[in-house]
PDB file of C-alpha atoms in Angstrom:
ATOM      1  CA  UNK A   1      33.520  15.920 -54.978  1.00  0.00           C
ATOM      2  CA  UNK A   2      31.007  13.244 -57.205  1.00  0.00           C
ATOM      3  CA  UNK A   3      27.594  14.668 -57.901  1.00  0.00           C
ATOM      4  CA  UNK A   4      24.908  14.613 -54.663  1.00  0.00           C
ATOM      5  CA  UNK A   5      21.827  16.030 -53.496  1.00  0.00           C
ATOM      6  CA  UNK A   6      19.044  16.214 -51.072  1.00  0.00           C
ATOM      7  CA  UNK A   7      15.440  15.549 -51.193  1.00  0.00           C
ATOM      8  CA  UNK A   8      12.547  15.187 -48.565  1.00  0.00           C
ATOM      9  CA  UNK A   9      12.054  11.562 -46.925  1.00  0.00           C
ATOM     10  CA  UNK A  10       8.825   9.731 -47.318  1.00  0.00           C
ATOM     11  CA  UNK A  11       7.501   6.656 -45.315  1.00  0.00           C
ATOM     12  CA  UNK A  12       8.771   4.470 -48.213  1.00  0.00           C
ATOM     13  CA  UNK A  13      12.631   5.398 -47.633  1.00  0.00           C
ATOM     14  CA  UNK A  14      12.027   3.924 -43.911  1.00  0.00           C
ATOM     15  CA  UNK A  15      13.636   0.438 -44.679  1.00  0.00           C
ATOM     16  CA  UNK A  16      16.472   1.585 -46.682  1.00  0.00           C
ATOM     17  CA  UNK A  17      17.462   4.255 -43.607  1.00  0.00           C
ATOM     18  CA  UNK A  18      17.047   1.321 -41.125  1.00  0.00           C
ATOM     19  CA  UNK A  19      19.528  -0.911 -43.777  1.00  0.00           C
ATOM     20  CA  UNK A  20      21.685   1.775 -43.984  1.00  0.00           C
ATOM     21  CA  UNK A  21      21.785   2.589 -39.971  1.00  0.00           C
ATOM     22  CA  UNK A  22      22.090  -0.880 -38.896  1.00  0.00           C
ATOM     23  CA  UNK A  23      25.153  -1.366 -41.597  1.00  0.00           C
ATOM     24  CA  UNK A  24      27.216   1.841 -40.482  1.00  0.00           C
ATOM     25  CA  UNK A  25      26.633   1.582 -36.728  1.00  0.00           C
ATOM     26  CA  UNK A  26      27.344  -2.100 -36.668  1.00  0.00           C
ATOM     27  CA  UNK A  27      31.143  -1.752 -35.972  1.00  0.00           C
ATOM     28  CA  UNK A  28      30.553   0.929 -33.125  1.00  0.00           C
ATOM     29  CA  UNK A  29      28.026  -0.804 -31.490  1.00  0.00           C
ATOM     30  CA  UNK A  30      29.421  -4.039 -31.272  1.00  0.00           C
ATOM     31  CA  UNK A  31      32.981  -2.311 -29.711  1.00  0.00           C
ATOM     32  CA  UNK A  32      30.364  -1.088 -27.412  1.00  0.00           C
ATOM     33  CA  UNK A  33      28.582  -4.458 -26.788  1.00  0.00           C
ATOM     34  CA  UNK A  34      25.345  -3.033 -28.151  1.00  0.00           C
ATOM     35  CA  UNK A  35      24.880  -4.563 -31.158  1.00  0.00           C
ATOM     36  CA  UNK A  36      21.508  -5.717 -31.968  1.00  0.00           C
ATOM     37  CA  UNK A  37      20.683  -6.704 -35.619  1.00  0.00           C
ATOM     38  CA  UNK A  38      16.711  -6.394 -34.893  1.00  0.00           C
ATOM     39  CA  UNK A  39      16.911  -3.707 -32.449  1.00  0.00           C
ATOM     40  CA  UNK A  40      19.165  -1.375 -34.256  1.00  0.00           C
ATOM     41  CA  UNK A  41      16.558  -1.842 -37.414  1.00  0.00           C
ATOM     42  CA  UNK A  42      13.636  -0.845 -35.277  1.00  0.00           C
ATOM     43  CA  UNK A  43      14.771   1.504 -32.886  1.00  0.00           C
ATOM     44  CA  UNK A  44      14.971   3.748 -36.615  1.00  0.00           C
ATOM     45  CA  UNK A  45      11.943   2.694 -37.653  1.00  0.00           C
ATOM     46  CA  UNK A  46      10.550   3.714 -34.006  1.00  0.00           C
ATOM     47  CA  UNK A  47      11.669   6.852 -34.599  1.00  0.00           C
ATOM     48  CA  UNK A  48      11.598   7.543 -38.200  1.00  0.00           C
ATOM     49  CA  UNK A  49       9.754  10.825 -39.127  1.00  0.00           C
ATOM     50  CA  UNK A  50       9.815  11.580 -42.685  1.00  0.00           C
ATOM     51  CA  UNK A  51       9.123  15.580 -42.179  1.00  0.00           C
ATOM     52  CA  UNK A  52      12.055  16.081 -40.477  1.00  0.00           C
ATOM     53  CA  UNK A  53      14.284  13.991 -42.547  1.00  0.00           C
ATOM     54  CA  UNK A  54      16.520  14.451 -45.883  1.00  0.00           C
ATOM     55  CA  UNK A  55      17.712  11.741 -48.275  1.00  0.00           C
ATOM     56  CA  UNK A  56      21.222  11.951 -49.704  1.00  0.00           C
ATOM     57  CA  UNK A  57      21.511  10.788 -53.355  1.00  0.00           C
ATOM     58  CA  UNK A  58      24.751  10.266 -54.743  1.00  0.00           C
ATOM     59  CA  UNK A  59      24.158   9.587 -58.495  1.00  0.00           C
ATOM     60  CA  UNK A  60      20.362   9.466 -58.192  1.00  0.00           C
ATOM     61  CA  UNK A  61      20.845   6.686 -55.733  1.00  0.00           C
ATOM     62  CA  UNK A  62      20.305   6.463 -51.775  1.00  0.00           C
ATOM     63  CA  UNK A  63      23.298   7.103 -49.986  1.00  0.00           C
ATOM     64  CA  UNK A  64      22.341   8.326 -47.072  1.00  0.00           C
ATOM     65  CA  UNK A  65      19.836  10.428 -44.888  1.00  0.00           C
ATOM     66  CA  UNK A  66      20.173  13.128 -42.152  1.00  0.00           C
ATOM     67  CA  UNK A  67      17.128  14.522 -39.852  1.00  0.00           C
ATOM     68  CA  UNK A  68      16.914  17.907 -37.997  1.00  0.00           C
ATOM     69  CA  UNK A  69      14.344  17.947 -35.199  1.00  0.00           C
ATOM     70  CA  UNK A  70      13.041  21.086 -33.647  1.00  0.00           C
ATOM     71  CA  UNK A  71      12.698  20.701 -29.950  1.00  0.00           C
ATOM     72  CA  UNK A  72      12.335  23.488 -27.228  1.00  0.00           C
ATOM     73  CA  UNK A  73      15.518  25.097 -27.295  1.00  0.00           C
ATOM     74  CA  UNK A  74      17.397  23.505 -29.978  1.00  0.00           C
ATOM     75  CA  UNK A  75      17.311  21.796 -33.488  1.00  0.00           C
ATOM     76  CA  UNK A  76      18.278  18.080 -32.570  1.00  0.00           C
ATOM     77  CA  UNK A  77      20.619  16.465 -35.418  1.00  0.00           C
ATOM     78  CA  UNK A  78      20.018  12.788 -36.045  1.00  0.00           C
ATOM     79  CA  UNK A  79      19.957  10.051 -38.274  1.00  0.00           C
ATOM     80  CA  UNK A  80      22.769  11.386 -40.360  1.00  0.00           C
ATOM     81  CA  UNK A  81      24.080   8.352 -41.871  1.00  0.00           C
ATOM     82  CA  UNK A  82      26.230   8.133 -44.818  1.00  0.00           C
ATOM     83  CA  UNK A  83      26.601   4.432 -47.133  1.00  0.00           C
ATOM     84  CA  UNK A  84      30.185   3.371 -46.640  1.00  0.00           C
ATOM     85  CA  UNK A  85      30.628   4.031 -50.923  1.00  0.00           C
ATOM     86  CA  UNK A  86      29.928   7.396 -50.191  1.00  0.00           C
ATOM     87  CA  UNK A  87      32.467   8.751 -47.047  1.00  0.00           C
ATOM     88  CA  UNK A  88      35.672   9.751 -47.734  1.00  0.00           C
ATOM     89  CA  UNK A  89      34.758  12.233 -50.422  1.00  0.00           C
ATOM     90  CA  UNK A  90      33.473  15.275 -48.707  1.00  0.00           C
ATOM     91  CA  UNK A  91      29.909  14.891 -48.916  1.00  0.00           C
ATOM     92  CA  UNK A  92      28.907  14.416 -45.207  1.00  0.00           C
ATOM     93  CA  UNK A  93      30.826  17.369 -44.625  1.00  0.00           C
ATOM     94  CA  UNK A  94      28.783  19.416 -47.051  1.00  0.00           C
ATOM     95  CA  UNK A  95      25.384  17.959 -45.802  1.00  0.00           C
ATOM     96  CA  UNK A  96      26.316  19.182 -42.467  1.00  0.00           C
ATOM     97  CA  UNK A  97      27.595  22.580 -43.344  1.00  0.00           C
ATOM     98  CA  UNK A  98      24.484  23.257 -45.541  1.00  0.00           C
ATOM     99  CA  UNK A  99      22.043  22.191 -42.340  1.00  0.00           C
ATOM    100  CA  UNK A 100      24.182  24.226 -39.371  1.00  0.00           C
ATOM    101  CA  UNK A 101      24.433  27.508 -42.025  1.00  0.00           C
ATOM    102  CA  UNK A 102      20.786  27.349 -42.060  1.00  0.00           C
ATOM    103  CA  UNK A 103      20.499  26.883 -38.117  1.00  0.00           C
ATOM    104  CA  UNK A 104      23.249  29.793 -38.064  1.00  0.00           C
ATOM    105  CA  UNK A 105      20.740  32.113 -40.128  1.00  0.00           C
ATOM    106  CA  UNK A 106      17.962  31.037 -37.958  1.00  0.00           C
ATOM    107  CA  UNK A 107      19.861  31.492 -34.730  1.00  0.00           C
ATOM    108  CA  UNK A 108      19.257  28.062 -33.780  1.00  0.00           C
ATOM    109  CA  UNK A 109      21.407  26.043 -31.179  1.00  0.00           C
ATOM    110  CA  UNK A 110      22.123  22.370 -32.621  1.00  0.00           C
ATOM    111  CA  UNK A 111      22.651  19.416 -30.002  1.00  0.00           C
ATOM    112  CA  UNK A 112      23.256  15.798 -31.102  1.00  0.00           C
ATOM    113  CA  UNK A 113      24.963  12.241 -29.585  1.00  0.00           C
ATOM    114  CA  UNK A 114      26.881  10.101 -31.487  1.00  0.00           C
ATOM    115  CA  UNK A 115      28.452   6.783 -29.863  1.00  0.00           C
ATOM    116  CA  UNK A 116      31.714   6.590 -28.024  1.00  0.00           C
ATOM    117  CA  UNK A 117      34.793   6.276 -30.063  1.00  0.00           C
ATOM    118  CA  UNK A 118      32.849   7.228 -32.983  1.00  0.00           C
ATOM    119  CA  UNK A 119      35.010   8.694 -36.111  1.00  0.00           C
ATOM    120  CA  UNK A 120      32.194  11.078 -36.771  1.00  0.00           C
ATOM    121  CA  UNK A 121      32.980  12.992 -33.473  1.00  0.00           C
ATOM    122  CA  UNK A 122      36.124  14.780 -34.709  1.00  0.00           C
ATOM    123  CA  UNK A 123      33.335  15.611 -37.671  1.00  0.00           C
ATOM    124  CA  UNK A 124      31.449  17.243 -35.485  1.00  0.00           C
ATOM    125  CA  UNK A 125      34.099  19.014 -33.298  1.00  0.00           C
ATOM    126  CA  UNK A 126      35.640  20.249 -36.660  1.00  0.00           C
ATOM    127  CA  UNK A 127      31.927  22.066 -37.315  1.00  0.00           C
ATOM    128  CA  UNK A 128      32.166  23.841 -33.887  1.00  0.00           C
ATOM    129  CA  UNK A 129      30.174  21.252 -31.486  1.00  0.00           C
ATOM    130  CA  UNK A 130      31.514  20.456 -28.094  1.00  0.00           C
ATOM    131  CA  UNK A 131      30.862  17.986 -25.147  1.00  0.00           C
ATOM    132  CA  UNK A 132      27.848  18.447 -22.876  1.00  0.00           C
ATOM    133  CA  UNK A 133      28.081  15.331 -21.371  1.00  0.00           C
ATOM    134  CA  UNK A 134      28.761  11.669 -21.607  1.00  0.00           C
ATOM    135  CA  UNK A 135      27.209   8.085 -20.412  1.00  0.00           C
ATOM    136  CA  UNK A 136      28.747   4.805 -21.195  1.00  0.00           C
ATOM    137  CA  UNK A 137      27.621   4.918 -24.700  1.00  0.00           C
ATOM    138  CA  UNK A 138      26.540   8.219 -26.406  1.00  0.00           C
ATOM    139  CA  UNK A 139      28.725  11.708 -26.440  1.00  0.00           C
ATOM    140  CA  UNK A 140      26.088  14.523 -26.282  1.00  0.00           C
ATOM    141  CA  UNK A 141      27.312  17.564 -28.099  1.00  0.00           C
ATOM    142  CA  UNK A 142      26.008  20.835 -28.753  1.00  0.00           C
ATOM    143  CA  UNK A 143      26.788  23.458 -31.329  1.00  0.00           C
ATOM    144  CA  UNK A 144      26.018  27.286 -30.645  1.00  0.00           C
ATOM    145  CA  UNK A 145      24.981  29.401 -33.756  1.00  0.00           C
ATOM    146  CA  UNK A 146      27.928  31.352 -35.480  1.00  0.00           C
ATOM    147  CA  UNK A 147      26.585  35.155 -36.117  1.00  0.00           C
TER     148      UNK A 147
END
């Protein structure tokens, strides 16, 4: 695996994250008939909270992000995007494992949603997420803490 790390996000990261989101979601959103270049970026900008977000760096350069937002009954795993050139090398698995281990220590349920047909769903299923509900666009998944 290549050299990677995680750092806290700042407000200055929002545009890089918005661009990455547009890039990595484009194929799935087009397949679902939902891609809008402006909207995909604006939705990220509207929901970006640096305090909940971590930036993934590979070789010291921006390569992705992930957010873990606390809610009443669970943490929501959101904005988990990895640049295409950083995918397939185990970084996403390592980042997810690290976050889930933290949630397990805290006894916290984790929820997420993934686009229907997205290959990311397999990653989540391998880490214990199960489908809670679905709609025409999203699959909502949940994972109980492993004790």
